[in-house]
Amino acid sequence: MIVTSVSLRDVRSYARLELSLEPGLVLVTGPNGAGKTNLLEAVHVATQGLSFRTRQDAQLVRRGATEASARVRGHRAGSPLEPEVRLST
């Protein structure tokens, strides 16, 4: 799947995120604790249905929130895809 955008709501350290991606290689950089792994985990959860860090959905929901969502837009072999997952505590 070629990812073109990521939308997060109350996922781990992200209250809200709307990220548009340009075609080609995307490099995610930042200091420790900036949320790089949280972003990659959210994309993984939306596209694969489970986390690579935990089996408990509640751990993905941002502290203080009761639900979260992660949506990824993109395409594969010319067909548009928009997987989304909703999580709750």
PDB file of N, CA and C in Angstrom, residues 3-76:
ATOM      1  N   VAL A   3       0.930   4.896   1.067  1.00  0.00           N
ATOM      2  CA  VAL A   3       0.199   5.756   1.999  1.00  0.00           C
ATOM      3  C   VAL A   3       0.299   7.207   1.536  1.00  0.00           C
ATOM      4  N   THR A   4      -0.860   7.882   1.446  1.00  0.00           N
ATOM      5  CA  THR A   4      -0.882   9.287   1.038  1.00  0.00           C
ATOM      6  C   THR A   4      -1.261  10.228   2.177  1.00  0.00           C
ATOM      7  N   SER A   5      -1.954   9.710   3.204  1.00  0.00           N
ATOM      8  CA  SER A   5      -2.268  10.556   4.357  1.00  0.00           C
ATOM      9  C   SER A   5      -2.578   9.702   5.579  1.00  0.00           C
ATOM     10  N   VAL A   6      -2.391  10.310   6.740  1.00  0.00           N
ATOM     11  CA  VAL A   6      -2.657   9.659   8.022  1.00  0.00           C
ATOM     12  C   VAL A   6      -3.452  10.643   8.879  1.00  0.00           C
ATOM     13  N   SER A   7      -4.534  10.159   9.480  1.00  0.00           N
ATOM     14  CA  SER A   7      -5.345  10.969  10.394  1.00  0.00           C
ATOM     15  C   SER A   7      -5.449  10.235  11.721  1.00  0.00           C
ATOM     16  N   LEU A   8      -5.052  10.896  12.796  1.00  0.00           N
ATOM     17  CA  LEU A   8      -5.113  10.292  14.124  1.00  0.00           C
ATOM     18  C   LEU A   8      -5.929  11.175  15.055  1.00  0.00           C
ATOM     19  N   ARG A   9      -6.668  10.531  15.945  1.00  0.00           N
ATOM     20  CA  ARG A   9      -7.389  11.236  17.002  1.00  0.00           C
ATOM     21  C   ARG A   9      -7.207  10.466  18.295  1.00  0.00           C
ATOM     22  N   ASP A  10      -6.571  11.096  19.254  1.00  0.00           N
ATOM     23  CA  ASP A  10      -6.361  10.533  20.594  1.00  0.00           C
ATOM     24  C   ASP A  10      -5.636   9.186  20.585  1.00  0.00           C
ATOM     25  N   VAL A  11      -4.646   9.060  19.714  1.00  0.00           N
ATOM     26  CA  VAL A  11      -3.816   7.851  19.658  1.00  0.00           C
ATOM     27  C   VAL A  11      -2.487   8.144  20.353  1.00  0.00           C
ATOM     28  N   ARG A  12      -2.227   7.412  21.435  1.00  0.00           N
ATOM     29  CA  ARG A  12      -1.000   7.563  22.235  1.00  0.00           C
ATOM     30  C   ARG A  12      -0.715   9.030  22.523  1.00  0.00           C
ATOM     31  N   SER A  13       0.368   9.594  22.013  1.00  0.00           N
ATOM     32  CA  SER A  13       0.745  10.977  22.331  1.00  0.00           C
ATOM     33  C   SER A  13       0.072  12.010  21.428  1.00  0.00           C
ATOM     34  N   TYR A  14      -0.734  11.582  20.471  1.00  0.00           N
ATOM     35  CA  TYR A  14      -1.356  12.496  19.511  1.00  0.00           C
ATOM     36  C   TYR A  14      -2.806  12.790  19.872  1.00  0.00           C
ATOM     37  N   ALA A  15      -3.099  14.053  20.198  1.00  0.00           N
ATOM     38  CA  ALA A  15      -4.494  14.457  20.384  1.00  0.00           C
ATOM     39  C   ALA A  15      -5.167  14.495  19.010  1.00  0.00           C
ATOM     40  N   ARG A  16      -4.519  15.154  18.052  1.00  0.00           N
ATOM     41  CA  ARG A  16      -5.004  15.224  16.673  1.00  0.00           C
ATOM     42  C   ARG A  16      -3.788  15.297  15.747  1.00  0.00           C
ATOM     43  N   LEU A  17      -3.886  14.614  14.626  1.00  0.00           N
ATOM     44  CA  LEU A  17      -2.839  14.702  13.610  1.00  0.00           C
ATOM     45  C   LEU A  17      -3.470  14.495  12.249  1.00  0.00           C
ATOM     46  N   GLU A  18      -3.203  15.405  11.329  1.00  0.00           N
ATOM     47  CA  GLU A  18      -3.580  15.273   9.923  1.00  0.00           C
ATOM     48  C   GLU A  18      -2.282  15.421   9.143  1.00  0.00           C
ATOM     49  N   LEU A  19      -1.835  14.344   8.526  1.00  0.00           N
ATOM     50  CA  LEU A  19      -0.541  14.324   7.863  1.00  0.00           C
ATOM     51  C   LEU A  19      -0.717  13.905   6.412  1.00  0.00           C
ATOM     52  N   SER A  20      -0.305  14.760   5.479  1.00  0.00           N
ATOM     53  CA  SER A  20      -0.308  14.425   4.055  1.00  0.00           C
ATOM     54  C   SER A  20       1.112  14.057   3.653  1.00  0.00           C
ATOM     55  N   LEU A  21       1.245  12.986   2.892  1.00  0.00           N
ATOM     56  CA  LEU A  21       2.566  12.494   2.505  1.00  0.00           C
ATOM     57  C   LEU A  21       2.773  12.647   1.006  1.00  0.00           C
ATOM     58  N   GLU A  22       3.950  13.086   0.639  1.00  0.00           N
ATOM     59  CA  GLU A  22       4.328  13.203  -0.762  1.00  0.00           C
ATOM     60  C   GLU A  22       4.739  11.830  -1.290  1.00  0.00           C
ATOM     61  N   PRO A  23       4.628  11.605  -2.584  1.00  0.00           N
ATOM     62  CA  PRO A  23       5.083  10.326  -3.149  1.00  0.00           C
ATOM     63  C   PRO A  23       6.579  10.126  -2.909  1.00  0.00           C
ATOM     64  N   GLY A  24       6.973   8.881  -2.751  1.00  0.00           N
ATOM     65  CA  GLY A  24       8.376   8.554  -2.552  1.00  0.00           C
ATOM     66  C   GLY A  24       8.673   8.143  -1.128  1.00  0.00           C
ATOM     67  N   LEU A  25       9.935   8.097  -0.817  1.00  0.00           N
ATOM     68  CA  LEU A  25      10.407   7.684   0.494  1.00  0.00           C
ATOM     69  C   LEU A  25      10.094   8.752   1.540  1.00  0.00           C
ATOM     70  N   VAL A  26       9.571   8.325   2.678  1.00  0.00           N
ATOM     71  CA  VAL A  26       9.267   9.239   3.782  1.00  0.00           C
ATOM     72  C   VAL A  26      10.183   8.892   4.946  1.00  0.00           C
ATOM     73  N   LEU A  27      10.864   9.891   5.466  1.00  0.00           N
ATOM     74  CA  LEU A  27      11.766   9.719   6.599  1.00  0.00           C
ATOM     75  C   LEU A  27      11.142  10.402   7.811  1.00  0.00           C
ATOM     76  N   VAL A  28      10.968   9.657   8.892  1.00  0.00           N
ATOM     77  CA  VAL A  28      10.391  10.195  10.127  1.00  0.00           C
ATOM     78  C   VAL A  28      11.536  10.402  11.112  1.00  0.00           C
ATOM     79  N   THR A  29      11.772  11.656  11.490  1.00  0.00           N
ATOM     80  CA  THR A  29      12.867  11.971  12.406  1.00  0.00           C
ATOM     81  C   THR A  29      12.353  12.820  13.561  1.00  0.00           C
ATOM     82  N   GLY A  30      13.116  12.856  14.631  1.00  0.00           N
ATOM     83  CA  GLY A  30      12.779  13.684  15.781  1.00  0.00           C
ATOM     84  C   GLY A  30      13.499  13.176  17.005  1.00  0.00           C
ATOM     85  N   PRO A  31      13.472  13.968  18.069  1.00  0.00           N
ATOM     86  CA  PRO A  31      14.143  13.553  19.304  1.00  0.00           C
ATOM     87  C   PRO A  31      13.391  12.413  19.985  1.00  0.00           C
ATOM     88  N   ASN A  32      14.052  11.791  20.951  1.00  0.00           N
ATOM     89  CA  ASN A  32      13.404  10.742  21.741  1.00  0.00           C
ATOM     90  C   ASN A  32      12.126  11.291  22.360  1.00  0.00           C
ATOM     91  N   GLY A  33      11.067  10.490  22.323  1.00  0.00           N
ATOM     92  CA  GLY A  33       9.802  10.883  22.926  1.00  0.00           C
ATOM     93  C   GLY A  33       8.944  11.796  22.078  1.00  0.00           C
ATOM     94  N   ALA A  34       9.338  12.048  20.828  1.00  0.00           N
ATOM     95  CA  ALA A  34       8.582  12.956  19.965  1.00  0.00           C
ATOM     96  C   ALA A  34       7.336  12.312  19.365  1.00  0.00           C
ATOM     97  N   GLY A  35       7.264  10.973  19.354  1.00  0.00           N
ATOM     98  CA  GLY A  35       6.092  10.294  18.813  1.00  0.00           C
ATOM     99  C   GLY A  35       6.319   9.558  17.505  1.00  0.00           C
ATOM    100  N   LYS A  36       7.563   9.365  17.124  1.00  0.00           N
ATOM    101  CA  LYS A  36       7.864   8.671  15.863  1.00  0.00           C
ATOM    102  C   LYS A  36       7.310   7.249  15.858  1.00  0.00           C
ATOM    103  N   THR A  37       7.596   6.494  16.897  1.00  0.00           N
ATOM    104  CA  THR A  37       7.117   5.112  16.979  1.00  0.00           C
ATOM    105  C   THR A  37       5.603   5.084  17.123  1.00  0.00           C
ATOM    106  N   ASN A  38       5.027   6.050  17.837  1.00  0.00           N
ATOM    107  CA  ASN A  38       3.573   6.116  17.970  1.00  0.00           C
ATOM    108  C   ASN A  38       2.909   6.298  16.608  1.00  0.00           C
ATOM    109  N   LEU A  39       3.499   7.131  15.751  1.00  0.00           N
ATOM    110  CA  LEU A  39       2.975   7.337  14.402  1.00  0.00           C
ATOM    111  C   LEU A  39       3.041   6.043  13.596  1.00  0.00           C
ATOM    112  N   LEU A  40       4.184   5.382  13.608  1.00  0.00           N
ATOM    113  CA  LEU A  40       4.333   4.129  12.864  1.00  0.00           C
ATOM    114  C   LEU A  40       3.407   3.048  13.410  1.00  0.00           C
ATOM    115  N   GLU A  41       3.247   3.005  14.723  1.00  0.00           N
ATOM    116  CA  GLU A  41       2.341   2.029  15.327  1.00  0.00           C
ATOM    117  C   GLU A  41       0.902   2.287  14.887  1.00  0.00           C
ATOM    118  N   ALA A  42       0.490   3.546  14.838  1.00  0.00           N
ATOM    119  CA  ALA A  42      -0.873   3.878  14.419  1.00  0.00           C
ATOM    120  C   ALA A  42      -1.128   3.457  12.975  1.00  0.00           C
ATOM    121  N   VAL A  43      -0.167   3.669  12.091  1.00  0.00           N
ATOM    122  CA  VAL A  43      -0.307   3.222  10.698  1.00  0.00           C
ATOM    123  C   VAL A  43      -0.411   1.704  10.656  1.00  0.00           C
ATOM    124  N   HIS A  44       0.399   1.027  11.432  1.00  0.00           N
ATOM    125  CA  HIS A  44       0.366  -0.439  11.487  1.00  0.00           C
ATOM    126  C   HIS A  44      -0.986  -0.931  11.988  1.00  0.00           C
ATOM    127  N   VAL A  45      -1.505  -0.313  13.038  1.00  0.00           N
ATOM    128  CA  VAL A  45      -2.799  -0.724  13.594  1.00  0.00           C
ATOM    129  C   VAL A  45      -3.909  -0.519  12.561  1.00  0.00           C
ATOM    130  N   ALA A  46      -3.902   0.617  11.882  1.00  0.00           N
ATOM    131  CA  ALA A  46      -4.948   0.894  10.892  1.00  0.00           C
ATOM    132  C   ALA A  46      -4.891  -0.071   9.714  1.00  0.00           C
ATOM    133  N   THR A  47      -3.694  -0.440   9.296  1.00  0.00           N
ATOM    134  CA  THR A  47      -3.568  -1.295   8.111  1.00  0.00           C
ATOM    135  C   THR A  47      -3.543  -2.784   8.414  1.00  0.00           C
ATOM    136  N   GLN A  48      -3.116  -3.159   9.621  1.00  0.00           N
ATOM    137  CA  GLN A  48      -2.988  -4.581   9.958  1.00  0.00           C
ATOM    138  C   GLN A  48      -3.986  -5.052  11.016  1.00  0.00           C
ATOM    139  N   GLY A  49      -4.603  -4.102  11.726  1.00  0.00           N
ATOM    140  CA  GLY A  49      -5.609  -4.464  12.714  1.00  0.00           C
ATOM    141  C   GLY A  49      -5.093  -4.758  14.103  1.00  0.00           C
ATOM    142  N   LEU A  50      -3.779  -4.655  14.300  1.00  0.00           N
ATOM    143  CA  LEU A  50      -3.219  -4.895  15.626  1.00  0.00           C
ATOM    144  C   LEU A  50      -1.906  -4.149  15.779  1.00  0.00           C
ATOM    145  N   SER A  51      -1.535  -3.943  17.034  1.00  0.00           N
ATOM    146  CA  SER A  51      -0.308  -3.228  17.357  1.00  0.00           C
ATOM    147  C   SER A  51       0.877  -4.182  17.383  1.00  0.00           C
ATOM    148  N   PHE A  52       2.051  -3.667  17.068  1.00  0.00           N
ATOM    149  CA  PHE A  52       3.274  -4.464  17.216  1.00  0.00           C
ATOM    150  C   PHE A  52       3.879  -4.276  18.604  1.00  0.00           C
ATOM    151  N   ARG A  53       3.232  -3.450  19.466  1.00  0.00           N
ATOM    152  CA  ARG A  53       3.756  -3.186  20.806  1.00  0.00           C
ATOM    153  C   ARG A  53       2.891  -3.738  21.926  1.00  0.00           C
ATOM    154  N   THR A  54       1.603  -3.888  21.689  1.00  0.00           N
ATOM    155  CA  THR A  54       0.697  -4.335  22.749  1.00  0.00           C
ATOM    156  C   THR A  54      -0.485  -5.077  22.139  1.00  0.00           C
ATOM    157  N   ARG A  55      -1.141  -5.875  22.936  1.00  0.00           N
ATOM    158  CA  ARG A  55      -2.360  -6.562  22.495  1.00  0.00           C
ATOM    159  C   ARG A  55      -3.587  -5.935  23.143  1.00  0.00           C
ATOM    160  N   GLN A  56      -3.379  -4.879  23.932  1.00  0.00           N
ATOM    161  CA  GLN A  56      -4.480  -4.220  24.627  1.00  0.00           C
ATOM    162  C   GLN A  56      -4.792  -2.886  23.950  1.00  0.00           C
ATOM    163  N   ASP A  57      -5.953  -2.806  23.294  1.00  0.00           N
ATOM    164  CA  ASP A  57      -6.346  -1.581  22.593  1.00  0.00           C
ATOM    165  C   ASP A  57      -6.330  -0.363  23.502  1.00  0.00           C
ATOM    166  N   ALA A  58      -6.700  -0.543  24.763  1.00  0.00           N
ATOM    167  CA  ALA A  58      -6.772   0.586  25.697  1.00  0.00           C
ATOM    168  C   ALA A  58      -5.424   1.288  25.836  1.00  0.00           C
ATOM    169  N   GLN A  59      -4.322   0.592  25.642  1.00  0.00           N
ATOM    170  CA  GLN A  59      -3.000   1.213  25.755  1.00  0.00           C
ATOM    171  C   GLN A  59      -2.706   2.160  24.595  1.00  0.00           C
ATOM    172  N   LEU A  60      -3.454   2.048  23.508  1.00  0.00           N
ATOM    173  CA  LEU A  60      -3.263   2.927  22.360  1.00  0.00           C
ATOM    174  C   LEU A  60      -4.030   4.238  22.492  1.00  0.00           C
ATOM    175  N   VAL A  61      -5.010   4.266  23.387  1.00  0.00           N
ATOM    176  CA  VAL A  61      -5.838   5.454  23.574  1.00  0.00           C
ATOM    177  C   VAL A  61      -5.087   6.451  24.450  1.00  0.00           C
ATOM    178  N   ARG A  62      -5.037   7.702  23.990  1.00  0.00           N
ATOM    179  CA  ARG A  62      -4.312   8.758  24.704  1.00  0.00           C
ATOM    180  C   ARG A  62      -4.846   8.912  26.122  1.00  0.00           C
ATOM    181  N   ARG A  63      -3.955   9.137  27.047  1.00  0.00           N
ATOM    182  CA  ARG A  63      -4.338   9.307  28.454  1.00  0.00           C
ATOM    183  C   ARG A  63      -5.368  10.432  28.581  1.00  0.00           C
ATOM    184  N   GLY A  64      -6.454  10.151  29.284  1.00  0.00           N
ATOM    185  CA  GLY A  64      -7.520  11.125  29.472  1.00  0.00           C
ATOM    186  C   GLY A  64      -8.648  11.000  28.465  1.00  0.00           C
ATOM    187  N   ALA A  65      -8.440  10.238  27.401  1.00  0.00           N
ATOM    188  CA  ALA A  65      -9.477  10.022  26.383  1.00  0.00           C
ATOM    189  C   ALA A  65     -10.110   8.645  26.595  1.00  0.00           C
ATOM    190  N   THR A  66     -11.299   8.455  26.057  1.00  0.00           N
ATOM    191  CA  THR A  66     -11.976   7.161  26.187  1.00  0.00           C
ATOM    192  C   THR A  66     -12.027   6.395  24.877  1.00  0.00           C
ATOM    193  N   GLU A  67     -11.737   7.090  23.769  1.00  0.00           N
ATOM    194  CA  GLU A  67     -11.695   6.416  22.471  1.00  0.00           C
ATOM    195  C   GLU A  67     -10.686   7.103  21.567  1.00  0.00           C
ATOM    196  N   ALA A  68     -10.288   6.385  20.531  1.00  0.00           N
ATOM    197  CA  ALA A  68      -9.288   6.891  19.595  1.00  0.00           C
ATOM    198  C   ALA A  68      -9.597   6.355  18.209  1.00  0.00           C
ATOM    199  N   SER A  69      -9.016   6.994  17.191  1.00  0.00           N
ATOM    200  CA  SER A  69      -9.159   6.478  15.828  1.00  0.00           C
ATOM    201  C   SER A  69      -7.891   6.752  15.037  1.00  0.00           C
ATOM    202  N   ALA A  70      -7.622   5.861  14.105  1.00  0.00           N
ATOM    203  CA  ALA A  70      -6.492   6.003  13.183  1.00  0.00           C
ATOM    204  C   ALA A  70      -6.991   5.646  11.791  1.00  0.00           C
ATOM    205  N   ARG A  71      -6.794   6.553  10.837  1.00  0.00           N
ATOM    206  CA  ARG A  71      -7.214   6.315   9.453  1.00  0.00           C
ATOM    207  C   ARG A  71      -6.026   6.576   8.532  1.00  0.00           C
ATOM    208  N   VAL A  72      -5.843   5.692   7.591  1.00  0.00           N
ATOM    209  CA  VAL A  72      -4.769   5.812   6.611  1.00  0.00           C
ATOM    210  C   VAL A  72      -5.408   5.814   5.230  1.00  0.00           C
ATOM    211  N   ARG A  73      -5.020   6.774   4.416  1.00  0.00           N
ATOM    212  CA  ARG A  73      -5.497   6.799   3.027  1.00  0.00           C
ATOM    213  C   ARG A  73      -4.328   6.469   2.123  1.00  0.00           C
ATOM    214  N   GLY A  74      -4.643   5.758   1.042  1.00  0.00           N
ATOM    215  CA  GLY A  74      -3.607   5.409   0.089  1.00  0.00           C
ATOM    216  C   GLY A  74      -4.168   4.598  -1.051  1.00  0.00           C
ATOM    217  N   HIS A  75      -3.293   3.877  -1.722  1.00  0.00           N
ATOM    218  CA  HIS A  75      -3.735   3.052  -2.851  1.00  0.00           C
ATOM    219  C   HIS A  75      -2.782   1.885  -3.038  1.00  0.00           C
ATOM    220  N   ARG A  76      -3.307   0.860  -3.690  1.00  0.00           N
ATOM    221  CA  ARG A  76      -2.510  -0.311  -4.047  1.00  0.00           C
ATOM    222  C   ARG A  76      -2.992  -0.786  -5.403  1.00  0.00           C
TER     223      ARG A  76
END
